[in-house]
Amino acid sequence: MAYDPAELERKWQRRWEEARLGEAEPDDREKFFMIFAYPGVSGYLHVGHMRGYTYTDVLCRYMRMRGYNVLFPVGTHATGNVSVTLAKKVEKGDERWLEYLRYNGCPEEEIPKLADPKEVVRFFSSVYVNDYWKRFGFLADWRRFTTTIDPGYQRFIQWQFLKLHELGLLVQKPYYATFCPADGPVAVDPSETDISRGGNAEKMEYTLLKFRMDLDGEEVFVVAATLRPETVFGQTNFWADPEVEYVKARVGEEIWIVSRPAAEKLAFQKGGVEIVGTVSGRDLMGKECLAPGVDRWIPILPSRFCDPNVGTGLVTSVPSDAPADWMGLYDLQRDPELCRRYGLDPERVKAIQPIPIIKTKGWGPLPAVEICEKMGIESQDDEEKLEEAKKEIYKAGFHTGVMNENCGEYAGMPVEKAKELVKERLVAEGKADIFYDLSEEVICRCGERVVIKRIDDQWFINYSNPDWTEKSVDAARGMDILPREYYDNMPGVLEWFQDRACVRMGSWLGTPFPLDDKWTIEPISDSTLYPIYYLISKYVNDGSLPVDAMTPEFFDYVFLGRGEAEPLAGRLGLDASLLERIRKDVLYWYPLDINLGGKEHMTVHFPVFLMNHVAILPGTLWPRGIFAHWYIVGKGSKISKSKGGAEPIPYAVSRFGVDAMRLFYCNSGSPFVDVEWDEDLVVRYKSRLERLYNLFGELKEGLEGAAPSPVDRWLESRLSTVVEGVIRALEERNFRQATNLVYVDLPADIRWYTRRGGSGGDGGEVLGRILREWALLMTPFTPHLAEELWEMMGSEGFASTASFPTPGERYPDAEAGERLLRETMKDMDQILRVTGITPRRILLYTAPGWKHRALHELMEGKDVGSVIKGLMADPEVRKMGKAVPAYVQSAAKDVKKMDEALREYYGMSLDEYEILAAAREFLAGEYKAEVLVFKADDPGMEDPGNKARHAAPRRPAIYVE
RNA sequence: GCAGGGGUAGUCAAGCACGGCCAACGACGCGGGACUUAAGAUCCCGUCCUAAGUGGUUCGUGGGUUCAAAUCCCACCCCCUGCACCA
């Protein structure tokens, strides 16, 4: 029968499903509980996503076969705005999106329903479960499926937040959020789920410097925004654009002059901002204002680089360190005509000199002046070069700069430090304020411009809490965290993790915040403790646990053991036995053994996953392991249609077969590196499996009537070695090593076995057992093929539920004997290749007794001199003359380099002559030549090439003719 | 910038934590051979240089430690990822 993956998948998946292999209930076995971080509902997934999911199934299958009671539940993460966004696309009839749905095989009648976000969640959850996870042959406990918008799940999350609140871990404080005036909070990131432009924008903190001045008898403040508050000491003048109309805005008790967009943005961040009038930039020209920080009166001068959309549209001038300021001044100073136009005294303007304030490594006292000359910047209109110059000076100044003697009490202080202190001081004195702005324009999906809004009563989870952090760090130290580098970094990650805004407003899917339902709990915060919810979801899904009974008291009892089942059951209208049963489930299955997820979770999900367990649950229920895996990436770039990998997963499955894909994930690279999706490679895995399938069938046919052979013991020993290696590799989660042993090394051994004339042992007993164990070794990785082979061998029950092989007997002498033979053949091959001889006769010489004796003595630690002396005492050996010390010396060098394994090979007693002599017929067949074997110390031997003298232990001398 | 990861023979990719079967797993590609009427598949051999085999030079670059370094230490160059309300 030909290898047909699709047929095997159908057959075995149906049988597994019928036998309910994935369903797990407590019993007296030891348990193993593992999940992969549930995926967000974000449309169709691609083949890369299946990598981590597959690892989870492989490990769970392995642990099941090792005798553990395995729980592997799955769910989907529906919280947030993604499904809302997707639904909107359907609602609007977005062509690209509809085409995408159809391309992925979305049934036509489903499409209109997907205008509802909840339908989106339902639909894609079903796609993930049925088209991906079940198609991949996972043995998950499907009864426990949940999504984060299930009512039961939401009850659970509300309980979790009440606990955090009780523990004092929720805090309220102001927060500056990216915000659309029409849609509310939006996420600004390059994936642009919320926005149509500006995904790379960063939130910038500006210091607003307030310059007091007199404007027609009224006290007002012209306000400049700066990212470099420490440069106030170098202020020489103030810039405004004479062509721009600024506004007067009432801010608290004061009147500020800023650009109109700035006033509008400011209104989102400060209470009671009101525009009360306008001022033309032209009217400001030449007026004096009081520079904060230095309390100097400086003139307002005209410039063309004041963008009303950036900062406040007004700029303070520090020509020593800001290239644009220097060029502005430079332009003005050589244009008296321009000065006069704005009623300025050209002589006075000319008199303005940059003031050195910062000593920067690699730069003179006036870096801005210097860099303008260096880069040949001619005027303030050379925007591109100025931008580049600014970045360079800013970077150098920030990291290496030191404030100089013109900076008063800050003299001698690094810029990095002075920046904060100057800012704080100015703000404290009322001479400055803080203002957040985006580094580039961001446009919401709805078309509105996104601003930064101050939210005064934002709730945070207090992850920065030192006690909590410390406890979590301790917990992490005791965990099994992979990869190793991540284990080492975890304490750092936990300490770095700051308070997190955990709720948001707007029309998002999610759980209402229990302390104030105007808020919705945001997606990261509602997916931290959830593995424990899988222990309950089963009862919710089968109807035995009504959502109404899922009160805080209920969770306190089942998760924390608080209260008594009996009275509580009465209050909740439940059977006490159900409560007790759930409580038992919790104590049996928890803690979670492994949480597996992509590397993107390392600084976001995993730390909060751990911290929430630490905060809420007793130490006995804290998680035991984390497994972060890397990605499957497209060739050269992202997974994409043109380069492969973007095809719908079911389509890929039909092309390659599940087992080939699973083997690809396990064998093409370490889990902790990015691996390229390579269709050709997957195809090769497929044909490899086909070959194994065929080989298996052929071997099985030959079992009947097989006879014992000298290599039977060798093969048994090899199997033991492989089994041992596979177990070790899997304990270390080294899937590549494990699959190499099962799919490469073992079949190679079996081929060698048949080549050497092995046919199966007595009545096929030896090879038959090996084939059965081989099928079991394959089961975690390629379960469909493995089941088929297992069945082909006439075995009872599922391979999936059989016991994983354990290492059997090892026969070191048998392994060493074959090794000697193979290495000798390798040397023969080499000689034949180099000489180009087609051999008629091959003569082999095994090492003489005295060389063996010398080697043994050296390995026992005897020194070279006494070994030689000992040998020379024998008159027969003495005849060898100089050859003796020569050999002993070179052997001594070899001995020094031997490691444990090599010592074993060289150290064991092996009758080399006997081994080679027994293989004479085999060798004669292989080389189509007569093969003769001699002992090098046999006086009657034939030695036409005078080669026998080269024979060394484990290294027979060879002569071909 | 901060934090993290990485640079290995034609390609992909192991090894590095515990220095020594490392000229460096494995796969692919390529060359040769066997089988076959032929092709394909399969199997065997080879694929840094040299060579009747145990030799030489290699693991981003430059130093260092050691009897011994791809593996440990230092410096440098280059590439990638994350930096938060986004899953």
CSV table of C-alpha atoms in Angstrom, one decimal, chain A residues 503-896:
chain,number,residue,atom,x,y,z
A,503,VAL,CA,-8.4,49.1,31.8
A,504,ARG,CA,-9.6,51.2,28.9
A,505,MET,CA,-12.6,53.0,27.6
A,506,GLY,CA,-14.3,52.6,24.3
A,507,SER,CA,-16.2,50.0,22.5
A,508,TRP,CA,-14.0,47.0,22.9
A,509,LEU,CA,-14.6,43.4,23.7
A,510,GLY,CA,-13.7,42.5,27.2
A,511,THR,CA,-14.7,42.1,30.7
A,512,PRO,CA,-16.3,45.1,32.6
A,513,PHE,CA,-14.0,46.3,35.3
A,514,PRO,CA,-15.6,45.2,38.6
A,515,LEU,CA,-14.8,48.4,40.5
A,516,ASP,CA,-16.2,50.7,37.8
A,517,ASP,CA,-17.9,49.4,34.8
A,518,LYS,CA,-17.3,52.4,32.6
A,519,TRP,CA,-13.9,50.6,32.1
A,520,THR,CA,-13.2,47.5,30.2
A,521,ILE,CA,-10.3,45.3,31.2
A,522,GLU,CA,-7.6,45.4,28.5
A,523,PRO,CA,-6.3,42.3,26.7
A,524,ILE,CA,-3.0,41.7,28.3
A,525,SER,CA,-4.4,42.0,31.8
A,526,ASP,CA,-7.2,39.5,31.3
A,527,SER,CA,-5.0,36.7,30.2
A,528,THR,CA,-2.6,36.1,33.0
A,529,LEU,CA,-4.2,33.6,35.4
A,530,TYR,CA,-6.3,31.8,32.9
A,531,PRO,CA,-4.8,28.3,32.7
A,532,ILE,CA,-6.6,27.7,35.9
A,533,TYR,CA,-9.9,28.6,34.3
A,534,TYR,CA,-9.6,25.5,32.1
A,535,LEU,CA,-10.3,23.5,35.2
A,536,ILE,CA,-13.7,25.1,35.4
A,537,SER,CA,-14.6,25.7,31.8
A,538,LYS,CA,-15.5,22.0,31.4
A,539,TYR,CA,-18.3,22.3,33.9
A,540,VAL,CA,-19.5,25.6,32.4
A,541,ASN,CA,-19.5,24.1,28.9
A,542,ASP,CA,-21.4,20.9,29.9
A,543,GLY,CA,-24.0,23.0,31.7
A,544,SER,CA,-23.4,21.7,35.2
A,545,LEU,CA,-22.1,25.0,36.5
A,546,PRO,CA,-24.4,27.9,35.8
A,547,VAL,CA,-22.7,31.2,35.3
A,548,ASP,CA,-24.8,32.8,38.0
A,549,ALA,CA,-23.2,30.6,40.5
A,550,MET,CA,-19.7,31.8,39.6
A,551,THR,CA,-19.6,34.4,42.3
A,552,PRO,CA,-16.4,35.7,44.1
A,553,GLU,CA,-17.2,33.3,46.9
A,554,PHE,CA,-17.3,30.4,44.5
A,555,PHE,CA,-13.8,31.2,43.1
A,556,ASP,CA,-12.5,31.8,46.6
A,557,TYR,CA,-13.6,28.3,47.5
A,558,VAL,CA,-12.4,26.4,44.4
A,559,PHE,CA,-9.2,28.3,43.8
A,560,LEU,CA,-8.2,29.4,47.3
A,561,GLY,CA,-9.9,26.8,49.5
A,562,ARG,CA,-11.7,29.5,51.5
A,563,GLY,CA,-15.0,28.7,53.1
A,564,GLU,CA,-17.0,25.4,53.4
A,565,ALA,CA,-18.5,23.6,50.5
A,566,GLU,CA,-21.8,22.8,52.3
A,567,PRO,CA,-23.2,26.2,53.2
A,568,LEU,CA,-21.7,27.8,50.0
A,569,ALA,CA,-23.3,25.2,47.8
A,570,GLY,CA,-26.7,26.2,49.3
A,571,ARG,CA,-26.2,29.9,48.7
A,572,LEU,CA,-25.1,29.2,45.1
A,573,GLY,CA,-27.8,26.7,44.4
A,574,LEU,CA,-25.2,24.0,43.5
A,575,ASP,CA,-24.5,20.5,44.8
A,576,ALA,CA,-21.7,20.5,47.4
A,577,SER,CA,-20.3,17.6,45.6
A,578,LEU,CA,-19.8,19.6,42.5
A,579,LEU,CA,-17.9,22.3,44.4
A,580,GLU,CA,-15.8,19.7,46.1
A,581,ARG,CA,-15.1,18.0,42.8
A,582,ILE,CA,-13.9,21.2,41.2
A,583,ARG,CA,-11.8,22.0,44.2
A,584,LYS,CA,-10.2,18.5,43.9
A,585,ASP,CA,-9.6,19.1,40.2
A,586,VAL,CA,-7.8,22.3,41.0
A,587,LEU,CA,-5.6,20.7,43.5
A,588,TYR,CA,-4.9,17.8,41.2
A,589,TRP,CA,-4.1,19.6,38.0
A,590,TYR,CA,-2.6,22.8,39.3
A,591,PRO,CA,0.1,24.1,39.1
A,592,LEU,CA,0.6,24.4,35.4
A,593,ASP,CA,3.7,22.5,34.3
A,594,ILE,CA,4.5,24.4,31.1
A,595,ASN,CA,3.2,27.6,29.5
A,596,LEU,CA,4.5,27.7,26.0
A,597,GLY,CA,4.4,30.8,23.8
A,598,GLY,CA,6.2,32.7,21.1
A,599,LYS,CA,9.1,34.9,21.9
A,600,GLU,CA,6.9,38.0,21.7
A,601,HIS,CA,5.5,37.0,25.1
A,602,MET,CA,8.9,37.2,26.9
A,603,THR,CA,8.5,40.8,27.9
A,604,VAL,CA,4.8,41.0,28.0
A,605,HIS,CA,2.7,38.0,28.7
A,606,PHE,CA,5.0,35.7,30.6
A,607,PRO,CA,6.0,38.1,33.3
A,608,VAL,CA,2.4,39.1,34.1
A,609,PHE,CA,1.4,35.5,33.9
A,610,LEU,CA,3.8,34.7,36.6
A,611,MET,CA,3.2,37.7,38.7
A,612,ASN,CA,-0.6,37.2,38.9
A,613,HIS,CA,-0.1,33.7,40.0
A,614,VAL,CA,2.3,34.8,42.6
A,615,ALA,CA,-0.1,37.6,43.8
A,616,ILE,CA,-3.3,35.6,44.0
A,617,LEU,CA,-2.6,31.9,44.5
A,618,PRO,CA,-0.7,30.1,47.2
A,619,GLY,CA,2.9,29.2,46.4
A,620,THR,CA,2.0,25.5,45.9
A,621,LEU,CA,0.0,26.6,42.8
A,622,TRP,CA,2.6,28.8,41.1
A,623,PRO,CA,3.6,27.7,37.6
A,624,ARG,CA,6.5,25.4,37.1
A,625,GLY,CA,7.6,26.1,33.6
A,626,ILE,CA,7.8,28.5,30.7
A,627,PHE,CA,8.8,27.7,27.2
A,628,ALA,CA,9.4,30.5,24.8
A,629,HIS,CA,9.9,29.5,21.2
A,630,TRP,CA,11.0,31.5,18.2
A,631,TYR,CA,9.3,31.9,14.8
A,632,ILE,CA,8.9,30.4,11.4
A,633,VAL,CA,9.8,33.3,9.1
A,634,GLY,CA,9.4,33.8,5.4
A,635,LYS,CA,12.5,33.5,3.2
A,636,GLY,CA,14.2,36.9,3.4
A,637,SER,CA,11.2,38.7,4.9
A,638,LYS,CA,7.8,38.0,6.3
A,639,ILE,CA,5.7,35.0,5.5
A,640,SER,CA,4.1,36.1,2.3
A,641,LYS,CA,2.0,34.8,-0.5
A,642,SER,CA,4.6,35.1,-3.2
A,643,LYS,CA,7.3,33.3,-1.2
A,644,GLY,CA,5.1,30.6,0.2
A,645,GLY,CA,3.8,29.9,3.7
A,646,ALA,CA,0.9,32.2,3.4
A,647,GLU,CA,-1.4,29.5,2.0
A,648,PRO,CA,-4.3,28.5,4.2
A,649,ILE,CA,-3.2,25.9,6.7
A,650,PRO,CA,-5.7,23.2,5.5
A,651,TYR,CA,-4.3,23.7,2.0
A,652,ALA,CA,-0.7,23.2,3.3
A,653,VAL,CA,-1.8,20.2,5.2
A,654,SER,CA,-3.3,18.6,2.0
A,655,ARG,CA,-0.1,19.3,0.1
A,656,PHE,CA,2.5,18.2,2.6
A,657,GLY,CA,0.7,16.0,5.1
A,658,VAL,CA,0.5,16.8,8.8
A,659,ASP,CA,3.3,14.5,9.8
A,660,ALA,CA,5.7,16.0,7.4
A,661,MET,CA,4.9,19.5,8.8
A,662,ARG,CA,5.2,18.3,12.3
A,663,LEU,CA,8.5,16.8,11.6
A,664,PHE,CA,9.6,20.0,9.9
A,665,TYR,CA,8.9,22.0,13.0
A,666,CYS,CA,10.7,19.5,15.2
A,667,ASN,CA,13.7,18.8,13.1
A,668,SER,CA,14.6,21.9,11.0
A,669,GLY,CA,16.1,23.9,13.8
A,670,SER,CA,16.3,24.5,17.5
A,671,PRO,CA,13.0,25.9,19.0
A,672,PHE,CA,15.1,28.9,20.0
A,673,VAL,CA,16.0,30.3,16.7
A,674,ASP,CA,13.9,31.6,13.8
A,675,VAL,CA,13.6,29.1,11.1
A,676,GLU,CA,12.7,29.8,7.5
A,677,TRP,CA,9.6,28.3,6.0
A,678,ASP,CA,10.9,26.2,3.2
A,679,GLU,CA,8.4,24.3,1.1
A,680,ASP,CA,11.0,22.2,-0.6
A,681,LEU,CA,12.3,21.1,2.8
A,682,VAL,CA,8.8,20.1,3.9
A,683,VAL,CA,8.4,18.1,0.8
A,684,ARG,CA,11.6,16.3,1.5
A,685,TYR,CA,10.4,15.5,5.0
A,686,LYS,CA,7.3,14.1,3.4
A,687,SER,CA,9.3,11.9,1.1
A,688,ARG,CA,11.5,10.8,4.0
A,689,LEU,CA,8.4,9.6,5.8
A,690,GLU,CA,7.3,7.8,2.7
A,691,ARG,CA,10.6,6.1,2.5
A,692,LEU,CA,10.4,5.0,6.1
A,693,TYR,CA,6.9,3.8,5.5
A,694,ASN,CA,8.1,1.7,2.6
A,695,LEU,CA,11.2,0.5,4.4
A,696,PHE,CA,9.1,-0.5,7.3
A,697,GLY,CA,6.8,-2.6,5.1
A,698,GLU,CA,9.7,-4.3,3.4
A,699,LEU,CA,11.3,-5.3,6.6
A,700,LYS,CA,8.1,-6.5,8.0
A,701,GLU,CA,7.7,-8.8,5.0
A,702,GLY,CA,11.1,-10.4,5.6
A,703,LEU,CA,10.5,-11.2,9.3
A,704,GLU,CA,8.9,-14.6,8.8
A,705,GLY,CA,11.5,-17.2,8.5
A,706,ALA,CA,14.4,-14.9,9.5
A,707,ALA,CA,17.4,-16.5,11.0
A,708,PRO,CA,19.7,-15.3,13.8
A,709,SER,CA,22.8,-13.3,12.6
A,710,PRO,CA,25.9,-12.0,14.3
A,711,VAL,CA,24.6,-8.4,14.1
A,712,ASP,CA,21.4,-9.0,16.0
A,713,ARG,CA,22.9,-8.1,19.3
A,714,TRP,CA,24.5,-5.1,17.8
A,715,LEU,CA,21.2,-3.8,16.5
A,716,GLU,CA,19.5,-4.3,19.9
A,717,SER,CA,22.2,-2.4,21.5
A,718,ARG,CA,21.9,0.4,19.0
A,719,LEU,CA,18.2,0.6,19.7
A,720,SER,CA,18.9,0.9,23.4
A,721,THR,CA,21.3,3.7,22.7
A,722,VAL,CA,18.8,5.5,20.5
A,723,VAL,CA,16.0,5.1,23.0
A,724,GLU,CA,18.1,6.5,25.8
A,725,GLY,CA,19.2,9.4,23.5
A,726,VAL,CA,15.6,10.2,22.5
A,727,ILE,CA,14.5,10.3,26.2
A,728,ARG,CA,17.3,12.5,27.2
A,729,ALA,CA,16.7,14.8,24.2
A,730,LEU,CA,13.0,15.1,25.0
A,731,GLU,CA,13.7,15.8,28.7
A,732,GLU,CA,15.8,18.7,27.5
A,733,ARG,CA,13.1,19.7,25.0
A,734,ASN,CA,15.6,19.1,22.2
A,735,PHE,CA,13.2,18.1,19.5
A,736,ARG,CA,15.8,18.3,16.8
A,737,GLN,CA,18.1,15.8,18.5
A,738,ALA,CA,15.3,13.5,19.3
A,739,THR,CA,13.9,13.4,15.7
A,740,ASN,CA,17.4,13.1,14.3
A,741,LEU,CA,17.8,9.9,16.3
A,742,VAL,CA,14.4,8.5,15.4
A,743,TYR,CA,14.2,9.5,11.7
A,744,VAL,CA,17.9,9.5,10.7
A,745,ASP,CA,20.1,7.5,13.0
A,746,LEU,CA,17.9,4.5,13.7
A,747,PRO,CA,16.9,3.9,10.1
A,748,ALA,CA,20.6,4.2,9.2
A,749,ASP,CA,21.4,1.6,11.8
A,750,ILE,CA,18.7,-0.7,10.4
A,751,ARG,CA,20.1,-0.3,6.9
A,752,TRP,CA,23.5,-1.2,8.1
A,753,TYR,CA,22.0,-4.2,9.9
A,754,THR,CA,20.5,-5.5,6.7
A,755,ARG,CA,23.6,-4.7,4.7
A,756,ARG,CA,25.6,-6.8,7.2
A,757,GLY,CA,23.2,-9.7,6.5
A,758,GLY,CA,20.9,-9.3,9.5
A,759,SER,CA,17.4,-10.4,8.6
A,760,GLY,CA,15.5,-10.2,11.8
A,761,GLY,CA,16.9,-12.6,14.3
A,762,ASP,CA,15.4,-15.8,15.2
A,763,GLY,CA,12.0,-15.9,13.5
A,764,GLY,CA,12.1,-12.1,13.2
A,765,GLU,CA,11.9,-11.7,16.9
A,766,VAL,CA,14.7,-9.2,17.2
A,767,LEU,CA,13.8,-6.9,14.3
A,768,GLY,CA,10.1,-7.2,15.0
A,769,ARG,CA,10.5,-5.9,18.5
A,770,ILE,CA,12.7,-3.1,17.1
A,771,LEU,CA,10.1,-2.1,14.5
A,772,ARG,CA,7.4,-1.9,17.2
A,773,GLU,CA,9.6,0.2,19.4
A,774,TRP,CA,10.6,2.4,16.5
A,775,ALA,CA,6.9,3.1,15.8
A,776,LEU,CA,6.4,4.2,19.4
A,777,LEU,CA,9.5,6.4,19.2
A,778,MET,CA,7.8,8.2,16.2
A,779,THR,CA,4.5,8.6,17.9
A,780,PRO,CA,4.9,12.0,19.6
A,781,PHE,CA,6.3,13.6,16.4
A,782,THR,CA,4.4,11.9,13.5
A,783,PRO,CA,1.5,10.2,15.2
A,784,HIS,CA,-0.5,9.3,12.2
A,785,LEU,CA,2.3,7.4,10.5
A,786,ALA,CA,3.3,5.9,13.8
A,787,GLU,CA,-0.2,4.6,14.5
A,788,GLU,CA,-0.3,3.0,11.1
A,789,LEU,CA,3.0,1.3,11.5
A,790,TRP,CA,2.0,0.2,15.0
A,791,GLU,CA,-1.1,-1.4,13.6
A,792,MET,CA,0.8,-2.9,10.7
A,793,MET,CA,2.9,-4.7,13.3
A,794,GLY,CA,-0.3,-6.2,14.6
A,795,SER,CA,0.0,-4.5,18.0
A,796,GLU,CA,-2.9,-4.0,20.3
A,797,GLY,CA,-4.4,-0.6,21.1
A,798,PHE,CA,-3.2,2.8,20.1
A,799,ALA,CA,0.5,3.7,19.8
A,800,SER,CA,-0.6,7.0,21.3
A,801,THR,CA,-1.5,5.3,24.6
A,802,ALA,CA,1.2,2.7,24.7
A,803,SER,CA,4.2,3.1,27.0
A,804,PHE,CA,7.1,4.9,25.5
A,805,PRO,CA,10.1,2.6,25.0
A,806,THR,CA,12.7,2.4,27.8
A,807,PRO,CA,16.3,1.6,27.0
A,808,GLY,CA,17.0,-2.2,26.9
A,809,GLU,CA,20.3,-4.1,27.1
A,810,ARG,CA,23.5,-2.5,25.8
A,811,TYR,CA,26.2,-4.6,24.3
A,812,PRO,CA,29.3,-2.5,24.3
A,813,ASP,CA,31.4,-5.2,22.8
A,814,ALA,CA,29.0,-5.7,19.9
A,815,GLU,CA,28.9,-1.9,19.3
A,816,ALA,CA,32.7,-1.7,19.5
A,817,GLY,CA,33.1,-4.6,17.1
A,818,GLU,CA,31.0,-3.0,14.4
A,819,ARG,CA,32.7,0.3,15.0
A,820,LEU,CA,36.0,-1.3,14.4
A,821,LEU,CA,34.7,-2.8,11.2
A,822,ARG,CA,33.2,0.4,9.9
A,823,GLU,CA,36.2,2.5,10.7
A,824,THR,CA,38.5,0.0,9.0
A,825,MET,CA,36.2,0.2,6.0
A,826,LYS,CA,36.5,3.9,6.0
A,827,ASP,CA,40.2,3.7,5.9
A,828,MET,CA,40.0,1.2,3.1
A,829,ASP,CA,37.7,3.4,1.1
A,830,GLN,CA,40.1,6.3,1.6
A,831,ILE,CA,43.1,4.3,0.4
A,832,LEU,CA,41.2,3.0,-2.6
A,833,ARG,CA,40.0,6.5,-3.5
A,834,VAL,CA,43.4,8.0,-3.2
A,835,THR,CA,45.2,5.3,-5.1
A,836,GLY,CA,42.5,4.6,-7.6
A,837,ILE,CA,43.2,0.9,-7.3
A,838,THR,CA,40.5,-1.6,-8.1
A,839,PRO,CA,41.4,-4.2,-5.5
A,840,ARG,CA,42.0,-7.8,-6.3
A,841,ARG,CA,43.2,-8.6,-2.8
A,842,ILE,CA,42.9,-6.7,0.5
A,843,LEU,CA,45.2,-7.6,3.3
A,844,LEU,CA,44.4,-6.5,6.9
A,845,TYR,CA,46.8,-6.7,9.9
A,846,THR,CA,45.6,-6.3,13.4
A,847,ALA,CA,48.0,-4.7,15.9
A,848,PRO,CA,50.5,-7.0,17.7
A,849,GLY,CA,50.1,-7.9,21.3
A,850,TRP,CA,52.8,-5.6,22.6
A,851,LYS,CA,51.0,-2.5,21.2
A,852,HIS,CA,47.8,-3.4,22.9
A,853,ARG,CA,49.8,-3.9,26.1
A,854,ALA,CA,51.5,-0.6,25.7
A,855,LEU,CA,48.2,1.2,25.2
A,856,HIS,CA,46.6,-0.4,28.2
A,857,GLU,CA,49.5,0.5,30.4
A,858,LEU,CA,49.4,4.1,29.2
A,859,MET,CA,45.7,4.3,29.8
A,860,GLU,CA,46.2,3.0,33.3
A,861,GLY,CA,48.4,6.0,33.9
A,862,LYS,CA,51.9,4.5,33.6
A,863,ASP,CA,54.5,7.0,32.3
A,864,VAL,CA,56.1,6.6,28.9
A,865,GLY,CA,59.5,5.6,30.2
A,866,SER,CA,58.4,2.7,32.4
A,867,VAL,CA,56.1,1.4,29.7
A,868,ILE,CA,59.0,1.3,27.2
A,869,LYS,CA,61.2,-0.3,29.8
A,870,GLY,CA,58.6,-2.9,30.6
A,871,LEU,CA,58.2,-3.8,27.0
A,872,MET,CA,61.9,-4.0,26.2
A,873,ALA,CA,62.3,-6.6,28.9
A,874,ASP,CA,60.7,-9.0,26.5
A,875,PRO,CA,63.3,-10.1,24.0
A,876,GLU,CA,60.7,-10.6,21.3
A,877,VAL,CA,59.6,-7.0,21.5
A,878,ARG,CA,63.1,-5.8,21.9
A,879,LYS,CA,63.7,-7.0,18.3
A,880,MET,CA,61.4,-4.3,17.1
A,881,GLY,CA,64.0,-1.7,18.1
A,882,LYS,CA,63.1,1.9,17.6
A,883,ALA,CA,59.5,1.2,16.7
A,884,VAL,CA,58.8,0.6,20.3
A,885,PRO,CA,59.5,4.0,21.8
A,886,ALA,CA,58.1,5.6,18.7
A,887,TYR,CA,54.8,3.9,19.1
A,888,VAL,CA,54.6,4.4,22.9
A,889,GLN,CA,55.3,8.1,22.5
A,890,SER,CA,52.6,8.7,19.9
A,891,ALA,CA,50.1,6.5,21.8
A,892,ALA,CA,50.8,8.5,24.9
A,893,LYS,CA,49.7,11.6,23.1
A,894,ASP,CA,46.5,10.0,21.9
A,895,VAL,CA,45.7,8.7,25.4
A,896,LYS,CA,46.0,12.2,26.7
